[in-house]
CSV table of C-alpha atoms in Angstrom, one decimal:
chain,number,residue,atom,x,y,z
A,974,UNK,CA,-48.9,-45.9,-18.3
A,975,UNK,CA,-49.8,-49.1,-16.5
A,976,UNK,CA,-52.5,-51.4,-17.9
A,977,UNK,CA,-55.1,-51.7,-15.2
A,978,UNK,CA,-57.8,-54.1,-16.4
A,979,UNK,CA,-61.3,-53.9,-14.9
A,980,UNK,CA,-64.6,-55.3,-16.1
A,981,UNK,CA,-67.8,-53.1,-16.5
A,982,UNK,CA,-69.2,-54.8,-13.4
A,983,UNK,CA,-66.1,-54.0,-11.4
A,984,UNK,CA,-66.3,-50.3,-12.6
A,985,UNK,CA,-69.9,-50.2,-11.5
A,986,UNK,CA,-69.1,-51.6,-8.1
A,987,UNK,CA,-66.3,-49.0,-7.6
A,988,UNK,CA,-68.7,-46.1,-8.6
A,989,UNK,CA,-71.5,-47.4,-6.4
A,990,UNK,CA,-69.1,-47.6,-3.5
A,991,UNK,CA,-68.1,-44.0,-3.7
A,992,UNK,CA,-71.7,-42.9,-4.6
A,993,UNK,CA,-71.0,-41.5,-8.1
A,994,UNK,CA,-73.5,-42.3,-10.9
A,995,UNK,CA,-71.1,-42.1,-13.9
A,996,UNK,CA,-67.3,-42.1,-14.3
A,997,UNK,CA,-67.7,-38.8,-16.2
A,998,UNK,CA,-69.0,-37.2,-13.0
A,999,UNK,CA,-65.5,-37.5,-11.5
A,1000,UNK,CA,-64.3,-34.9,-14.0
A,1001,UNK,CA,-66.8,-32.1,-13.2
A,1002,UNK,CA,-63.9,-30.1,-11.8
A,1003,UNK,CA,-62.4,-29.8,-15.3
A,1004,UNK,CA,-64.0,-27.1,-17.5
A,1005,UNK,CA,-66.4,-28.5,-20.0
A,1006,UNK,CA,-64.5,-26.9,-22.9
A,1007,UNK,CA,-61.3,-28.8,-22.0
A,1008,UNK,CA,-62.9,-32.3,-21.8
A,1009,UNK,CA,-62.6,-34.9,-24.5
A,1010,UNK,CA,-65.9,-35.1,-26.3
A,1011,UNK,CA,-65.4,-38.5,-27.9
A,1012,UNK,CA,-63.0,-41.4,-28.1
A,1013,UNK,CA,-59.4,-41.0,-29.1
A,1014,UNK,CA,-58.6,-41.0,-32.8
A,1015,UNK,CA,-56.9,-44.3,-32.9
A,1016,UNK,CA,-57.3,-47.3,-35.3
A,1017,UNK,CA,-60.3,-49.4,-34.4
A,1018,UNK,CA,-59.4,-52.8,-33.2
A,1019,UNK,CA,-55.7,-51.9,-33.6
A,1020,UNK,CA,-53.0,-54.0,-32.1
A,1021,UNK,CA,-50.8,-52.5,-29.3
A,1022,UNK,CA,-48.0,-52.3,-31.8
A,1023,UNK,CA,-50.2,-50.3,-34.3
A,1024,UNK,CA,-51.3,-47.9,-31.6
A,1025,UNK,CA,-47.7,-47.5,-30.5
A,1026,UNK,CA,-46.7,-46.6,-34.1
A,1027,UNK,CA,-49.5,-44.0,-34.3
A,1028,UNK,CA,-48.5,-42.5,-31.0
A,1029,UNK,CA,-44.9,-42.2,-32.2
A,1030,UNK,CA,-46.1,-40.4,-35.4
A,1031,UNK,CA,-47.9,-37.9,-33.2
A,1032,UNK,CA,-44.9,-37.5,-31.0
A,1033,UNK,CA,-42.7,-36.8,-34.0
A,1034,UNK,CA,-44.8,-33.7,-34.8
A,1035,UNK,CA,-43.3,-32.0,-31.8
A,1036,UNK,CA,-40.6,-29.5,-32.6
A,1037,UNK,CA,-37.2,-30.6,-31.6
A,1038,UNK,CA,-35.0,-27.6,-30.9
A,1039,UNK,CA,-31.3,-27.7,-31.6
A,1040,UNK,CA,-30.7,-24.8,-29.2
A,1041,UNK,CA,-32.9,-23.2,-26.5
A,1042,UNK,CA,-32.4,-19.6,-25.4
A,1043,UNK,CA,-35.4,-19.7,-23.1
A,1044,UNK,CA,-35.1,-20.0,-19.3
A,1045,UNK,CA,-37.6,-18.0,-17.2
A,1046,UNK,CA,-37.9,-20.6,-14.5
A,1047,UNK,CA,-37.1,-23.9,-16.4
A,1048,UNK,CA,-33.4,-24.3,-17.4
A,1049,UNK,CA,-31.8,-26.8,-19.6
A,1050,UNK,CA,-28.6,-28.1,-18.1
A,1051,UNK,CA,-26.4,-31.1,-18.7
A,1052,UNK,CA,-27.3,-34.1,-16.6
A,1053,UNK,CA,-24.5,-36.7,-16.2
A,1054,UNK,CA,-25.5,-40.3,-17.0
A,1055,UNK,CA,-24.3,-41.3,-13.6
A,1056,UNK,CA,-27.4,-39.7,-12.1
A,1057,UNK,CA,-29.8,-41.8,-14.2
A,1058,UNK,CA,-27.8,-44.9,-13.4
A,1059,UNK,CA,-27.7,-44.4,-9.7
A,1060,UNK,CA,-31.2,-43.2,-9.2
A,1061,UNK,CA,-32.6,-46.2,-11.1
A,1062,UNK,CA,-31.3,-48.7,-8.6
A,1063,UNK,CA,-34.2,-50.6,-7.1
A,1064,UNK,CA,-33.2,-49.6,-3.6
A,1065,UNK,CA,-34.7,-46.2,-4.3
A,1066,UNK,CA,-38.1,-47.5,-5.6
A,1067,UNK,CA,-40.7,-47.0,-3.0
A,1068,UNK,CA,-44.5,-46.4,-3.1
A,1069,UNK,CA,-44.2,-43.8,-0.3
A,1070,UNK,CA,-41.8,-42.0,1.9
A,1071,UNK,CA,-41.0,-44.5,4.7
A,1072,UNK,CA,-41.4,-43.4,8.2
A,1073,UNK,CA,-39.9,-46.4,10.0
A,1074,UNK,CA,-36.2,-45.6,10.6
A,1075,UNK,CA,-35.4,-49.2,11.4
A,1076,UNK,CA,-36.1,-50.1,7.7
A,1077,UNK,CA,-35.4,-46.8,5.9
A,1078,UNK,CA,-31.9,-45.7,6.8
A,1079,UNK,CA,-30.9,-45.3,3.1
A,1080,UNK,CA,-33.8,-43.0,2.2
A,1081,UNK,CA,-33.5,-41.0,5.3
A,1082,UNK,CA,-29.7,-40.6,4.9
A,1083,UNK,CA,-30.1,-39.3,1.3
A,1084,UNK,CA,-32.7,-36.8,2.4
A,1085,UNK,CA,-30.4,-35.7,5.3
A,1086,UNK,CA,-27.6,-35.3,2.8
A,1087,UNK,CA,-29.8,-33.3,0.5
A,1088,UNK,CA,-30.8,-31.0,3.4
A,1089,UNK,CA,-27.2,-30.5,4.3
A,1090,UNK,CA,-26.3,-29.5,0.7
A,1091,UNK,CA,-29.2,-27.0,0.5
A,1092,UNK,CA,-28.1,-25.5,3.9
A,1093,UNK,CA,-24.5,-25.1,2.5
A,1094,UNK,CA,-25.7,-23.5,-0.7
A,1095,UNK,CA,-28.1,-21.0,1.0
A,1096,UNK,CA,-25.9,-20.2,4.0
A,1097,UNK,CA,-28.8,-21.0,6.4
A,1098,UNK,CA,-29.2,-23.5,9.2
A,1099,UNK,CA,-32.2,-25.7,8.6
A,1100,UNK,CA,-34.1,-26.9,5.5
A,1101,UNK,CA,-36.8,-29.5,4.9
A,1102,UNK,CA,-36.9,-32.6,2.8
A,1103,UNK,CA,-38.1,-30.5,-0.2
A,1104,UNK,CA,-41.4,-29.2,-1.5
A,1105,UNK,CA,-43.3,-29.5,-4.8
A,1106,UNK,CA,-41.9,-26.6,-6.7
A,1107,UNK,CA,-40.7,-23.1,-6.5
A,1108,UNK,CA,-44.2,-21.6,-6.5
A,1109,UNK,CA,-45.4,-23.7,-3.6
A,1110,UNK,CA,-42.1,-23.2,-1.8
A,1111,UNK,CA,-42.8,-19.4,-1.9
A,1112,UNK,CA,-46.3,-20.0,-0.4
A,1113,UNK,CA,-45.0,-22.1,2.4
A,1114,UNK,CA,-42.2,-19.6,3.1
A,1115,UNK,CA,-44.6,-16.7,3.2
A,1116,UNK,CA,-47.1,-18.5,5.5
A,1117,UNK,CA,-44.2,-19.6,7.7
A,1118,UNK,CA,-43.0,-16.0,8.0
A,1119,UNK,CA,-46.4,-14.9,9.2
A,1120,UNK,CA,-46.4,-17.6,11.8
A,1121,UNK,CA,-42.9,-16.7,13.0
A,1122,UNK,CA,-43.7,-13.0,13.1
A,1123,UNK,CA,-47.1,-13.4,15.0
A,1124,UNK,CA,-49.4,-10.3,15.0
A,1125,UNK,CA,-48.0,-9.3,11.6
A,1126,UNK,CA,-50.2,-10.1,8.7
A,1127,UNK,CA,-48.6,-8.6,5.5
A,1128,UNK,CA,-46.1,-10.0,3.1
A,1129,UNK,CA,-44.4,-7.6,0.6
A,1130,UNK,CA,-43.6,-9.2,-2.7
A,1131,UNK,CA,-41.2,-7.7,-5.2
A,1132,UNK,CA,-42.6,-7.6,-8.8
A,1133,UNK,CA,-39.2,-9.0,-9.7
A,1134,UNK,CA,-40.4,-12.4,-8.4
A,1135,UNK,CA,-41.4,-14.9,-11.1
A,1136,UNK,CA,-44.9,-13.9,-12.3
A,1137,UNK,CA,-46.2,-17.4,-11.9
A,1138,UNK,CA,-44.9,-17.6,-8.3
A,1139,UNK,CA,-46.7,-14.4,-7.6
A,1140,UNK,CA,-49.9,-16.0,-9.0
A,1141,UNK,CA,-49.5,-19.0,-6.8
A,1142,UNK,CA,-49.0,-16.8,-3.8
A,1143,UNK,CA,-52.1,-14.8,-4.6
A,1144,UNK,CA,-54.2,-17.9,-5.0
A,1145,UNK,CA,-53.0,-19.4,-1.7
A,1146,UNK,CA,-53.4,-16.1,0.2
A,1147,UNK,CA,-56.9,-15.5,-1.1
A,1148,UNK,CA,-58.7,-17.8,1.4
A,1149,UNK,CA,-57.0,-16.0,4.3
A,1150,UNK,CA,-59.0,-12.9,4.9
A,1151,UNK,CA,-56.6,-11.9,7.7
A,1152,UNK,CA,-53.5,-11.9,5.5
A,1153,UNK,CA,-52.3,-9.4,3.0
A,1154,UNK,CA,-50.1,-9.7,0.0
A,1155,UNK,CA,-48.7,-6.4,-1.3
A,1156,UNK,CA,-46.5,-5.9,-4.4
A,1157,UNK,CA,-43.4,-3.7,-4.4
A,1158,UNK,CA,-42.6,-1.9,-7.7
A,1159,UNK,CA,-39.5,-2.3,-9.8
A,1160,UNK,CA,-37.1,0.4,-10.7
A,1161,UNK,CA,-34.6,-0.2,-13.5
A,1162,UNK,CA,-35.2,-4.0,-13.3
A,1163,UNK,CA,-34.7,-4.4,-9.5
A,1164,UNK,CA,-36.8,-3.9,-6.4
A,1165,UNK,CA,-37.6,-0.1,-6.0
A,1166,UNK,CA,-36.0,0.7,-2.6
A,1167,UNK,CA,-38.1,3.9,-2.2
A,1168,UNK,CA,-41.4,2.0,-2.8
A,1169,UNK,CA,-40.3,-0.8,-0.4
A,1170,UNK,CA,-39.5,1.7,2.3
A,1171,UNK,CA,-42.8,3.4,1.8
A,1172,UNK,CA,-44.7,0.1,2.3
A,1173,UNK,CA,-42.7,-1.2,5.3
A,1174,UNK,CA,-44.7,-0.8,8.5
A,1175,UNK,CA,-45.4,-2.7,11.7
A,1176,UNK,CA,-47.8,-5.1,9.9
A,1177,UNK,CA,-45.1,-6.4,7.5
A,1178,UNK,CA,-44.0,-9.9,8.4
A,1179,UNK,CA,-41.6,-10.5,5.4
A,1180,UNK,CA,-40.3,-9.1,2.2
A,1181,UNK,CA,-39.7,-11.5,-0.7
A,1182,UNK,CA,-37.3,-10.6,-3.5
A,1183,UNK,CA,-35.8,-12.6,-6.4
A,1184,UNK,CA,-32.1,-13.6,-6.3
A,1185,UNK,CA,-31.5,-13.4,-9.2
A,1186,UNK,CA,-34.9,-11.9,-10.0
A,1187,UNK,CA,-37.2,-12.9,-12.9
A,1188,UNK,CA,-35.5,-10.3,-15.1
A,1189,UNK,CA,-32.1,-11.9,-14.5
A,1190,UNK,CA,-30.8,-9.0,-12.3
A,1191,UNK,CA,-29.0,-9.9,-9.1
A,1192,UNK,CA,-30.7,-8.0,-6.3
A,1193,UNK,CA,-28.5,-6.4,-3.7
A,1194,UNK,CA,-29.7,-8.4,-0.6
A,1195,UNK,CA,-27.4,-6.6,1.7
A,1196,UNK,CA,-28.8,-3.2,0.8
A,1197,UNK,CA,-32.4,-4.5,1.1
A,1198,UNK,CA,-31.7,-6.2,4.4
A,1199,UNK,CA,-31.1,-2.9,6.2
A,1200,UNK,CA,-34.5,-1.3,5.9
A,1201,UNK,CA,-36.3,-4.6,6.1
A,1202,UNK,CA,-34.7,-5.6,9.4
A,1203,UNK,CA,-35.1,-2.1,10.7
A,1204,UNK,CA,-38.8,-2.4,10.2
A,1205,UNK,CA,-38.8,-5.7,12.1
A,1206,UNK,CA,-39.6,-7.8,9.0
A,1207,UNK,CA,-37.8,-10.9,7.6
A,1208,UNK,CA,-36.0,-10.8,4.3
A,1209,UNK,CA,-36.8,-13.8,2.0
A,1210,UNK,CA,-34.7,-14.5,-1.1
A,1211,UNK,CA,-36.4,-16.5,-3.9
A,1212,UNK,CA,-34.2,-18.2,-6.4
A,1213,UNK,CA,-35.7,-19.8,-9.5
A,1214,UNK,CA,-32.3,-20.8,-10.9
A,1215,UNK,CA,-30.5,-22.7,-8.2
A,1216,UNK,CA,-27.3,-23.1,-10.2
A,1217,UNK,CA,-26.7,-19.4,-9.5
A,1218,UNK,CA,-25.7,-20.5,-6.0
A,1219,UNK,CA,-22.4,-21.7,-7.5
A,1220,UNK,CA,-21.6,-18.1,-8.4
A,1221,UNK,CA,-23.5,-15.9,-6.0
A,1222,UNK,CA,-22.9,-15.2,-2.3
A,1223,UNK,CA,-25.2,-17.5,-0.3
A,1224,UNK,CA,-28.4,-15.5,0.6
A,1225,UNK,CA,-28.1,-16.3,4.3
A,1226,UNK,CA,-24.7,-14.6,4.3
A,1227,UNK,CA,-26.0,-11.6,2.3
A,1228,UNK,CA,-28.7,-10.8,4.9
A,1229,UNK,CA,-31.6,-13.1,4.0
A,1230,UNK,CA,-33.5,-14.7,6.9
A,1231,UNK,CA,-35.1,-17.3,4.7
A,1232,UNK,CA,-34.3,-18.7,1.2
A,1233,UNK,CA,-36.7,-20.6,-1.0
A,1234,UNK,CA,-37.1,-21.4,-4.7
A,1235,UNK,CA,-36.6,-24.0,-7.4
A,1236,UNK,CA,-33.8,-26.5,-7.5
A,1237,UNK,CA,-34.8,-28.5,-10.6
A,1238,UNK,CA,-31.5,-27.4,-12.3
A,1239,UNK,CA,-29.6,-29.8,-10.1
A,1240,UNK,CA,-29.7,-33.1,-12.1
A,1241,UNK,CA,-33.3,-32.8,-13.4
A,1242,UNK,CA,-34.5,-32.0,-17.0
A,1243,UNK,CA,-37.3,-29.6,-17.7
A,1244,UNK,CA,-39.1,-32.2,-19.8
A,1245,UNK,CA,-42.6,-31.0,-20.7
A,1246,UNK,CA,-43.0,-29.0,-17.5
A,1247,UNK,CA,-41.3,-30.8,-14.6
A,1248,UNK,CA,-41.0,-32.4,-12.2
A,1249,UNK,CA,-39.8,-29.5,-10.2
A,1250,UNK,CA,-38.1,-29.3,-6.8
A,1251,UNK,CA,-39.0,-26.7,-4.3
A,1252,UNK,CA,-36.6,-25.9,-1.5
A,1253,UNK,CA,-36.9,-23.8,1.7
A,1254,UNK,CA,-34.1,-23.0,4.2
A,1255,UNK,CA,-34.3,-20.9,7.4
A,1256,UNK,CA,-32.3,-19.8,10.4
A,1257,UNK,CA,-32.1,-22.1,13.4
A,1258,UNK,CA,-34.4,-19.8,15.4
A,1259,UNK,CA,-37.3,-20.5,13.1
A,1260,UNK,CA,-36.9,-24.2,12.6
A,1261,UNK,CA,-40.0,-25.2,14.7
A,1262,UNK,CA,-42.2,-23.4,12.1
A,1263,UNK,CA,-40.7,-25.0,9.1
A,1264,UNK,CA,-43.3,-26.9,7.0
A,1265,UNK,CA,-43.1,-30.5,5.7
A,1266,UNK,CA,-40.6,-33.2,6.7
A,1267,UNK,CA,-37.2,-32.7,8.3
A,1268,UNK,CA,-34.8,-35.6,8.6
A,1269,UNK,CA,-32.3,-35.4,11.5
A,1270,UNK,CA,-29.1,-37.3,12.4
A,1271,UNK,CA,-29.0,-39.1,15.7
A,1272,UNK,CA,-27.4,-42.0,17.6
A,1273,UNK,CA,-28.9,-45.3,18.5
A,1274,UNK,CA,-28.5,-47.1,21.9
A,1275,UNK,CA,-25.2,-48.6,20.7
A,1276,UNK,CA,-23.9,-45.2,19.7
A,1277,UNK,CA,-24.2,-45.8,15.9
A,1278,UNK,CA,-25.2,-42.9,13.6
A,1279,UNK,CA,-28.8,-43.1,12.4
A,1280,UNK,CA,-31.4,-40.9,10.7
A,1281,UNK,CA,-35.0,-40.2,11.7
A,1282,UNK,CA,-37.9,-37.9,10.8
A,1283,UNK,CA,-38.1,-35.0,13.2
A,1284,UNK,CA,-40.1,-31.7,13.6
A,1285,UNK,CA,-42.9,-33.1,11.3
A,1286,UNK,CA,-45.7,-30.9,12.4
A,1287,UNK,CA,-47.9,-31.9,9.5
A,1288,UNK,CA,-51.6,-32.5,9.3
A,1289,UNK,CA,-51.1,-36.3,9.5
A,1290,UNK,CA,-49.2,-36.0,12.7
A,1291,UNK,CA,-51.2,-33.4,14.6
A,1292,UNK,CA,-54.6,-31.6,14.2
A,1293,UNK,CA,-55.1,-30.1,10.7
A,1294,UNK,CA,-55.6,-26.6,12.0
A,1295,UNK,CA,-52.3,-26.8,14.0
A,1296,UNK,CA,-50.3,-28.2,11.1
A,1297,UNK,CA,-47.4,-26.1,9.7
A,1298,UNK,CA,-48.2,-27.4,6.2
A,1299,UNK,CA,-50.9,-29.2,4.4
A,1300,UNK,CA,-48.7,-30.0,1.4
A,1301,UNK,CA,-48.4,-33.7,2.0
A,1302,UNK,CA,-45.4,-34.9,0.1
A,1303,UNK,CA,-41.8,-34.0,-0.6
A,1304,UNK,CA,-40.2,-34.6,-3.9
A,1305,UNK,CA,-38.1,-37.6,-2.7
A,1306,UNK,CA,-36.9,-39.0,-6.1
A,1307,UNK,CA,-36.2,-35.5,-7.5
A,1308,UNK,CA,-34.4,-34.5,-4.4
A,1309,UNK,CA,-32.3,-37.6,-4.7
A,1310,UNK,CA,-31.3,-36.6,-8.2
A,1311,UNK,CA,-30.3,-33.2,-6.9
A,1312,UNK,CA,-28.3,-34.8,-4.1
A,1313,UNK,CA,-26.4,-37.1,-6.5
A,1314,UNK,CA,-25.8,-34.2,-9.0
A,1315,UNK,CA,-24.3,-32.0,-6.3
A,1316,UNK,CA,-22.1,-34.7,-5.0
A,1317,UNK,CA,-20.9,-35.7,-8.5
A,1318,UNK,CA,-20.2,-32.1,-9.3
A,1319,UNK,CA,-18.6,-31.2,-6.0
A,1320,UNK,CA,-18.0,-27.6,-4.8
A,1321,UNK,CA,-15.4,-26.8,-7.5
A,1322,UNK,CA,-17.5,-28.5,-10.3
A,1323,UNK,CA,-20.5,-26.5,-9.3
A,1324,UNK,CA,-18.5,-23.3,-9.3
A,1325,UNK,CA,-17.1,-24.2,-12.7
A,1326,UNK,CA,-20.5,-24.9,-14.2
A,1327,UNK,CA,-21.8,-21.6,-12.8
A,1328,UNK,CA,-18.9,-19.7,-14.3
A,1329,UNK,CA,-19.6,-21.3,-17.7
A,1330,UNK,CA,-23.2,-20.0,-17.4
A,1331,UNK,CA,-22.0,-16.5,-16.6
A,1332,UNK,CA,-19.4,-16.5,-19.4
A,1333,UNK,CA,-21.8,-17.8,-22.1
A,1334,UNK,CA,-24.6,-15.4,-21.1
A,1335,UNK,CA,-22.1,-12.5,-21.3
A,1336,UNK,CA,-21.0,-13.6,-24.7
A,1337,UNK,CA,-24.6,-14.1,-25.9
A,1338,UNK,CA,-25.4,-10.6,-24.7
A,1339,UNK,CA,-22.4,-9.1,-26.3
A,1340,UNK,CA,-23.1,-10.7,-29.7
A,1341,UNK,CA,-26.8,-9.8,-29.6
A,1342,UNK,CA,-26.0,-6.2,-28.9
A,1343,UNK,CA,-24.0,-6.0,-32.1
A,1344,UNK,CA,-27.3,-6.4,-34.0
A,1345,UNK,CA,-28.8,-3.0,-34.9
A,1346,UNK,CA,-32.3,-3.8,-33.5
A,1347,UNK,CA,-31.1,-4.9,-30.0
A,1348,UNK,CA,-30.4,-2.5,-27.2
A,1349,UNK,CA,-29.7,-2.9,-23.5
A,1350,UNK,CA,-32.4,-2.3,-20.9
A,1351,UNK,CA,-30.7,-2.7,-17.5
A,1352,UNK,CA,-27.1,-2.6,-16.3
A,1353,UNK,CA,-27.2,-4.8,-13.3
A,1354,UNK,CA,-25.0,-7.9,-12.7
A,1355,UNK,CA,-26.7,-11.1,-14.0
A,1356,UNK,CA,-26.1,-14.8,-13.9
A,1357,UNK,CA,-27.4,-16.6,-17.0
A,1358,UNK,CA,-30.3,-14.4,-18.0
A,1359,UNK,CA,-30.6,-10.8,-19.2
A,1360,UNK,CA,-33.1,-8.5,-20.9
A,1361,UNK,CA,-32.7,-6.8,-24.2
A,1362,UNK,CA,-35.1,-4.5,-26.0
A,1363,UNK,CA,-35.9,-5.6,-29.6
A,1364,UNK,CA,-36.9,-2.8,-31.9
A,1365,UNK,CA,-37.9,-5.0,-34.8
A,1366,UNK,CA,-40.9,-7.3,-35.4
A,1367,UNK,CA,-41.2,-9.6,-32.4
A,1368,UNK,CA,-43.4,-12.1,-34.3
A,1369,UNK,CA,-41.0,-12.2,-37.2
A,1370,UNK,CA,-38.1,-12.9,-34.8
A,1371,UNK,CA,-39.9,-15.7,-33.2
A,1372,UNK,CA,-41.0,-17.2,-36.5
A,1373,UNK,CA,-37.5,-17.0,-37.9
A,1374,UNK,CA,-36.0,-18.8,-34.9
A,1375,UNK,CA,-38.6,-21.5,-34.8
A,1376,UNK,CA,-38.1,-22.1,-38.5
A,1377,UNK,CA,-34.5,-23.0,-37.7
A,1378,UNK,CA,-35.4,-25.1,-34.7
A,1379,UNK,CA,-34.1,-22.5,-32.3
A,1380,UNK,CA,-36.2,-21.5,-29.2
A,1381,UNK,CA,-35.9,-17.8,-28.6
A,1382,UNK,CA,-36.0,-16.0,-25.3
A,1383,UNK,CA,-39.2,-15.0,-23.5
A,1384,UNK,CA,-41.3,-12.0,-24.8
A,1385,UNK,CA,-41.6,-10.1,-21.5
A,1386,UNK,CA,-44.7,-8.2,-22.7
A,1387,UNK,CA,-46.7,-11.3,-21.7
A,1388,UNK,CA,-46.0,-10.6,-18.0
A,1389,UNK,CA,-44.8,-7.0,-17.8
A,1390,UNK,CA,-46.7,-4.4,-20.0
A,1391,UNK,CA,-43.9,-1.9,-19.3
A,1392,UNK,CA,-41.4,-4.1,-20.9
A,1393,UNK,CA,-43.3,-4.7,-24.1
A,1394,UNK,CA,-40.8,-5.4,-26.9
A,1395,UNK,CA,-38.2,-6.8,-24.4
A,1396,UNK,CA,-36.8,-10.3,-24.5
A,1397,UNK,CA,-35.5,-12.3,-21.6
A,1398,UNK,CA,-32.5,-14.3,-23.0
A,1399,UNK,CA,-30.8,-17.3,-21.3
A,1400,UNK,CA,-27.6,-19.2,-21.9
A,1401,UNK,CA,-26.3,-22.2,-20.0
A,1402,UNK,CA,-23.3,-24.5,-20.1
A,1403,UNK,CA,-25.0,-26.3,-23.0
A,1404,UNK,CA,-24.7,-23.4,-25.4
A,1405,UNK,CA,-21.8,-23.6,-27.8
A,1406,UNK,CA,-20.2,-20.7,-29.7
A,1407,UNK,CA,-21.7,-22.2,-32.8
A,1408,UNK,CA,-25.2,-22.2,-31.4
A,1409,UNK,CA,-24.9,-18.5,-30.4
A,1410,UNK,CA,-23.5,-17.5,-33.8
A,1411,UNK,CA,-26.3,-19.4,-35.5
A,1412,UNK,CA,-28.8,-17.4,-33.5
A,1413,UNK,CA,-27.1,-14.1,-34.3
A,1414,UNK,CA,-27.0,-15.0,-38.0
A,1415,UNK,CA,-30.7,-15.8,-38.1
A,1416,UNK,CA,-31.7,-12.6,-36.2
A,1417,UNK,CA,-29.6,-10.6,-38.6
A,1418,UNK,CA,-31.8,-11.8,-41.5
A,1419,UNK,CA,-35.1,-10.7,-39.7
A,1420,UNK,CA,-36.6,-7.5,-41.2
A,1421,UNK,CA,-35.2,-4.5,-39.4
A,1422,UNK,CA,-38.5,-2.8,-38.6
A,1423,UNK,CA,-42.2,-3.5,-38.4
């Protein structure tokens, strides 16, 4: 954190300028129960070095996992050192996204390259310069679908979408009295086609399905596209694990009209919750409604290739009520990391990484199913996540894993009552056979029944 010195008199002047009596009044938006009641428990009059040591002691209390089998929207992948080295070059340091093409060709070019790569991966024509995260990308896509479809005010959302994405959608749809968000049930871990067809009508602007969905299953976009398009609606694929694009058919080629989701897996670490990287890609016919920034390639008066912002119908360029988006920033630096990652990997490298994810997830599933308390739940194709039912003591399983510094999969009962006792497991290229065997050995020692 930067050290920003200010005297009490300067603090007072700042508060008076904005008309706030006390600095604490700026925090009224935070629930009282979550606010710090006193000073930090740090040594009085301690030196900077002493405080640093104390903070390191606190940090060392964090559990360091030797292996993680939890995905569910945040995936641990290998990040080549070349990415940190290249993204740290001072040319990329900027206080804000530059708009002036005459001084910003480097930044605009890397965003254009990022856009091109996302279009290649999704099989669609146009994308924007990125969004905050997968959840907000879903919101922007849903609102865009309503704008494109005009006179249609309903968006159907599969319950196979990430539960937190669905919460973000519900929150952002709530202020719009004229818009409806309707959930479509699951059947055997994928979108229930019968329920979908029953809810399709002339008001439906779009249908959003996971690809793969939150339960790891690869939805059949081609089969869903038929009834969705017959009803005049748009099919939107939502991908929370973008590395799956190295293995799956591009959604645009499988029938999706729009694709959105989370691309953090490309060269970024989950850290303690981000930063994330939302993406959104659409067909050319819908490009004028795409939110956020779009960088285009052009020619200058001398015929030289150049890059400029284009189609930026945002609130800072036009009237707020006419803007296609009120999310004001892209994830420039995170998108840059994704760009470098994808170019370092190349098409064959990305495919190879994806195949490793598939192979290791298959091996993990096979080994876990050899345990007497594990049983399969679904039988759909999956990428690097899958669901198994655990018949033993879930709390004992979690405790046993944590005691050995292993992070187990997600207890799905938290989000899906019907899948109580089921675990969403994940394996990536970072998992070795030894890690998987260690997990199996630990689980084998957990008491068999409650």
